[in-house]
Tab-separated table of C-alpha atoms in Angstrom:
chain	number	residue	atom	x	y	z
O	1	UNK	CA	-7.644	1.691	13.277
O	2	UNK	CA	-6.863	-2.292	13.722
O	3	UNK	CA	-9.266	-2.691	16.367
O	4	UNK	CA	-12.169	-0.202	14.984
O	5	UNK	CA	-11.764	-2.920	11.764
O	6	UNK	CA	-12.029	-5.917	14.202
O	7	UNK	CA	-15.530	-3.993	15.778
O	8	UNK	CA	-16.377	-3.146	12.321
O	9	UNK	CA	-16.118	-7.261	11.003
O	10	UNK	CA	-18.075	-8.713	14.457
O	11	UNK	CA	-20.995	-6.308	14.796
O	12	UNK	CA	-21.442	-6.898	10.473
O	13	UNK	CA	-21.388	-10.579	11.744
O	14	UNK	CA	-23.939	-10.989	14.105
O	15	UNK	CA	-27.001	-9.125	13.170
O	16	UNK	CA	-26.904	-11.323	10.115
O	17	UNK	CA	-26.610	-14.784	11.740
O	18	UNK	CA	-29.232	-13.773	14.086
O	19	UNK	CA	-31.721	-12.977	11.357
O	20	UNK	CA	-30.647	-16.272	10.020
O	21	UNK	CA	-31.025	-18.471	12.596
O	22	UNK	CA	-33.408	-16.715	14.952
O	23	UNK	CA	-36.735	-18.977	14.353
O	24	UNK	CA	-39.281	-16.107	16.294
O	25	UNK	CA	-38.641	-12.768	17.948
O	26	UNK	CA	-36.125	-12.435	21.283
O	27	UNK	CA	-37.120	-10.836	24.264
O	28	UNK	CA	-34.447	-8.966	25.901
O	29	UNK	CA	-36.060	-8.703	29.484
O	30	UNK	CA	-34.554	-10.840	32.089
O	31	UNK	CA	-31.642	-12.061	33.991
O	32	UNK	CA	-28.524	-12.760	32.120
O	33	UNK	CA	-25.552	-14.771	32.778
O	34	UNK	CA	-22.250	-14.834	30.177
O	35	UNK	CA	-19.076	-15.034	29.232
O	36	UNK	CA	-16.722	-13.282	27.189
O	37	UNK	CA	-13.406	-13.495	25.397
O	38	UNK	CA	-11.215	-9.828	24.065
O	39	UNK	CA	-8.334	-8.174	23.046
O	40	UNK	CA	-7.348	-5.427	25.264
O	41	UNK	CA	-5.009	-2.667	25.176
O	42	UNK	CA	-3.334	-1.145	28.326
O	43	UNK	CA	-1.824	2.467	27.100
O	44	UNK	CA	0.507	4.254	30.089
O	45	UNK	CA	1.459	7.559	29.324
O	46	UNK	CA	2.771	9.310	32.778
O	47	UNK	CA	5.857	10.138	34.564
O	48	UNK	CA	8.419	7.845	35.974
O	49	UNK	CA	10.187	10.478	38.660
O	50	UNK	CA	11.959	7.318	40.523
O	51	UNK	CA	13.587	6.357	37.199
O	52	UNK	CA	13.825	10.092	35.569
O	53	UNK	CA	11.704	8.561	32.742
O	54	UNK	CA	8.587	8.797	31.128
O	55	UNK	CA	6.598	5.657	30.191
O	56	UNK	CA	4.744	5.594	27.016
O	57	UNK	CA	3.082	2.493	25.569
O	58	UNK	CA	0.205	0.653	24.487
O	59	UNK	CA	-0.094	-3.149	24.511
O	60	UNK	CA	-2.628	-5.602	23.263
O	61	UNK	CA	-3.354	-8.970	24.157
O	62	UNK	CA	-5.896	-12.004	25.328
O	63	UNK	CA	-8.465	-11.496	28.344
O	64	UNK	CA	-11.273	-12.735	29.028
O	65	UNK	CA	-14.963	-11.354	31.486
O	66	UNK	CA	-17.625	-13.126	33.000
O	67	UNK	CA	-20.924	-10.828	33.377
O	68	UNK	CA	-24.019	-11.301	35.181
O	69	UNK	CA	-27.099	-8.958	34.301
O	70	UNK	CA	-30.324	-7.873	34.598
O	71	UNK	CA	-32.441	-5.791	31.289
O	72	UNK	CA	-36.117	-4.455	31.059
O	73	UNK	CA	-37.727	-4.332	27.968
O	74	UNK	CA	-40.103	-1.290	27.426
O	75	UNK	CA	-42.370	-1.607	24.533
O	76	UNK	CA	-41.042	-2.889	20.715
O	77	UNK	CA	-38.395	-1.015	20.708
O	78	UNK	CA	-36.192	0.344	23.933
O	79	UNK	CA	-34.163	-1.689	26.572
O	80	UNK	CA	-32.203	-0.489	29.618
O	81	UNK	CA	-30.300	-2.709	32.382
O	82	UNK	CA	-27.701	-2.574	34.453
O	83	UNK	CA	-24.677	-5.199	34.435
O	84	UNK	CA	-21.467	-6.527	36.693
O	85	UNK	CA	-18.767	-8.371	35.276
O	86	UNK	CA	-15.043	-9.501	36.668
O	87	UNK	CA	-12.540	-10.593	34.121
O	88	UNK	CA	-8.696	-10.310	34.008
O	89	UNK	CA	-5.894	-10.228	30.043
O	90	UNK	CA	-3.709	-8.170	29.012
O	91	UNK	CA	0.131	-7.371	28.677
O	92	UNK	CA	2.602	-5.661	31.190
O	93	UNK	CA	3.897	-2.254	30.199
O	94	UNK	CA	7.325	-1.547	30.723
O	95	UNK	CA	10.167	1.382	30.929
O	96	UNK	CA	13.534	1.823	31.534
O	97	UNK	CA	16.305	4.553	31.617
O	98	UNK	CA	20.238	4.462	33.297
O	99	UNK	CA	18.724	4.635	36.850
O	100	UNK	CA	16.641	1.494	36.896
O	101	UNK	CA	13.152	-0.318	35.456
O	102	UNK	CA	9.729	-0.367	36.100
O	103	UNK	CA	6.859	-2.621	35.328
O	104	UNK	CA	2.875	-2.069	35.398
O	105	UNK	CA	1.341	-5.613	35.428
O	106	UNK	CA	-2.374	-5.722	35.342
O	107	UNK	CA	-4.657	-8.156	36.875
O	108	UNK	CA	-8.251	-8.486	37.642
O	109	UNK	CA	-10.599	-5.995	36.717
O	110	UNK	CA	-14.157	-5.678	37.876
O	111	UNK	CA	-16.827	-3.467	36.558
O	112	UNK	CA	-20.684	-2.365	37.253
O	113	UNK	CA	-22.277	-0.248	34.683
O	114	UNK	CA	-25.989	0.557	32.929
O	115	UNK	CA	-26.554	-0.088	28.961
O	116	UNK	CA	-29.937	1.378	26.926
O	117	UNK	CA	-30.343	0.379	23.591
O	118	UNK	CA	-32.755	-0.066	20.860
O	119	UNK	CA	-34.284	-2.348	19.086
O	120	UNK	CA	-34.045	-2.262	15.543
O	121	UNK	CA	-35.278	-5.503	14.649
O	122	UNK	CA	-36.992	-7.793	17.024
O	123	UNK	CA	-33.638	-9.803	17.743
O	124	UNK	CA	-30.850	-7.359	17.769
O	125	UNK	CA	-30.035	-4.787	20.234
O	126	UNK	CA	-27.966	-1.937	19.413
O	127	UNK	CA	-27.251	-0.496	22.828
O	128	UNK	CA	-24.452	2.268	24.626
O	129	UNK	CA	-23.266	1.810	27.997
O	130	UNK	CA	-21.732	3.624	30.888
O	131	UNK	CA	-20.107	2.906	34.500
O	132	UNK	CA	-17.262	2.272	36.511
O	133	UNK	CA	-14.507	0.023	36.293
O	134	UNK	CA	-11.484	-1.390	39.158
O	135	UNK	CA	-8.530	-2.761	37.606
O	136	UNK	CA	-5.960	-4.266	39.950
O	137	UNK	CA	-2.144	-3.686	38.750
O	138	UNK	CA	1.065	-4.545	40.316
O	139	UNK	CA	4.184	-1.804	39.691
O	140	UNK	CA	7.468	-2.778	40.380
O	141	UNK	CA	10.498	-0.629	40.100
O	142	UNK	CA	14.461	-2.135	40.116
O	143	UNK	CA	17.076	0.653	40.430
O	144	UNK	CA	20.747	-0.308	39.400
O	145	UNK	CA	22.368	1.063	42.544
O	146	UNK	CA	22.953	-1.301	45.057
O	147	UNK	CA	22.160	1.260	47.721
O	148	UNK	CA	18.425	1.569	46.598
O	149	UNK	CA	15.994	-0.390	47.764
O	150	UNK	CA	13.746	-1.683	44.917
O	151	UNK	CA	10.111	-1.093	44.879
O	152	UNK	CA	6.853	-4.130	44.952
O	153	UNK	CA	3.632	-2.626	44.973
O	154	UNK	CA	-0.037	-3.286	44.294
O	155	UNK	CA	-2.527	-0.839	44.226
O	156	UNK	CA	-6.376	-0.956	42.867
O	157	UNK	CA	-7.081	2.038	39.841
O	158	UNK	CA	-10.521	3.252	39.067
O	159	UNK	CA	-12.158	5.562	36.628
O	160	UNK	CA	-14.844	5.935	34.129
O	161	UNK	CA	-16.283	3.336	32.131
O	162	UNK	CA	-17.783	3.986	28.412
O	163	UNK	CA	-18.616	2.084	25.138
O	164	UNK	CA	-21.186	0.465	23.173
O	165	UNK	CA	-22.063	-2.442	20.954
O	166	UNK	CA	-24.631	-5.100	19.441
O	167	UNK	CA	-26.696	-8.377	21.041
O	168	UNK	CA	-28.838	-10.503	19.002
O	169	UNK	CA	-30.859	-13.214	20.419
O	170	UNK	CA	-29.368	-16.471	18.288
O	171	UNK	CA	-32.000	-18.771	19.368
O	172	UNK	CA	-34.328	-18.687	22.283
O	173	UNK	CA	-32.972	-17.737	25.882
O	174	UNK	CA	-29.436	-17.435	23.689
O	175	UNK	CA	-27.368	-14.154	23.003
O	176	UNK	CA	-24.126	-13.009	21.389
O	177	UNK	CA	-22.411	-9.916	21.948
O	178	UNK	CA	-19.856	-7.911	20.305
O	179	UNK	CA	-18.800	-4.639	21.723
O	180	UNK	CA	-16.024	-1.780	22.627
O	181	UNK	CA	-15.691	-0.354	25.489
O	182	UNK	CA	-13.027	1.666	27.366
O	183	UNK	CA	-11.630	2.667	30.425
O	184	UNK	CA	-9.943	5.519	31.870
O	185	UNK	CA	-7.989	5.367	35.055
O	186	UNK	CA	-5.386	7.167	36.525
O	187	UNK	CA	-3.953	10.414	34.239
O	188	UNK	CA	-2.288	8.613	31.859
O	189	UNK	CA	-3.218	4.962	32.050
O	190	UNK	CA	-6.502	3.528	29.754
O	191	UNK	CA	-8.107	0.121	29.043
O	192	UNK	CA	-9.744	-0.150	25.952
O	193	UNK	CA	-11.257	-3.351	24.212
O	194	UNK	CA	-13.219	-5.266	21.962
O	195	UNK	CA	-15.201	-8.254	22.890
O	196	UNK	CA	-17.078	-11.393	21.941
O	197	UNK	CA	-19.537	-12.908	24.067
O	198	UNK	CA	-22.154	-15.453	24.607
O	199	UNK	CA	-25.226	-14.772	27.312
O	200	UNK	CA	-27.986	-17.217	28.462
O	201	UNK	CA	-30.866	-15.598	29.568
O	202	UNK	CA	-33.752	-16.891	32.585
């Protein structure tokens, strides 16, 4: 509910200092290049067999994405693009029981996905998008008997890729962003997150 809230306040935000400051109508064709800053939530919910344990927990914190981009405008009213975007935040989740702990730290993520939208004024963009998203995580697992062998591994996750949000064109060749998206991996382990973002377009 906390984060729907936060998504609630920043797409309330924009539209209206858009409409303030916009002096003539956006056009949302073209290359864009941006930045973002979020708050992300990593929630693990699957088996530990190694430690006869079960993690199951959902952590928020800071990240940050950088995106590069590429929208068509058809017409007054409909855009559609496709996106890219790297970026890296978040908290480790951990678990432990008698036999030992374990530790899921993530890392960088990378993502390509499409967006279509409309346009429901001439400078704001209410748009859905879809794709696929890598996130890189190291798991680490320390038993408490000496005669185990503690575990140190990286591996690369991937799943589907799904969320929406808002763009308004600020002033010419300059858009923010506010949206939610989310990720799921593995069975058991998610990404969601809301952003704020800034895009320059050519």
């Amino acid at each position: 509910m906390k984060r729907i809230c936060v998504l609630i306040g920043a797409l309330a935000a924009i539209p209206e200092t858009a409409l303030a400051q916009s002096g003539g109508d956006a056009t949302f064709g073209g290359v864009k290049v941006g930045v973002s800053v979020d708050y992300r939530w990593h929630e693990g919910d699957y088996s530990l067999p190694r430690i006869a344990s079960r993690i199951d927990q959902s952590k928020g914190g800071i990240g940050y994405r950088g995106h590069v981009g590429y929208d068509a405008q058809i017409g007054d009213m409909l855009v559609i693009g496709a996106e890219a975007g790297i970026g890296k935040g978040g908290k480790t989740l951990t678990a432990a029981s008698p036999t030992g702990d374990y530790a899921l730290k993530p890392g960088w993520t990378w993502d390509v996905s499409g967006r279509a939208g409309v346009l429901p004024a001439p400078n704001v963009l209410l748009y859905g998008r879809a794709g696929y998203s890598w996130l890189r995580v190291r798991e680490t697992t320390d038993f408490r008997a000496a005669n185990l062998k503690d575990i140190d591994s990286s591996v690369t996750e991937k799943g589907f890729l799904w969320g929406g949000g808002v763009e308004a064109g600020v002033m010419p060749g300059v858009y923010a962003r506010a949206e939610y998206n989310r990720a799921n991996y593995r069975d058991g382990l998610k990404t969601s997150k809301v952003q704020l973002g800034l895009s320059i377009g050519f």
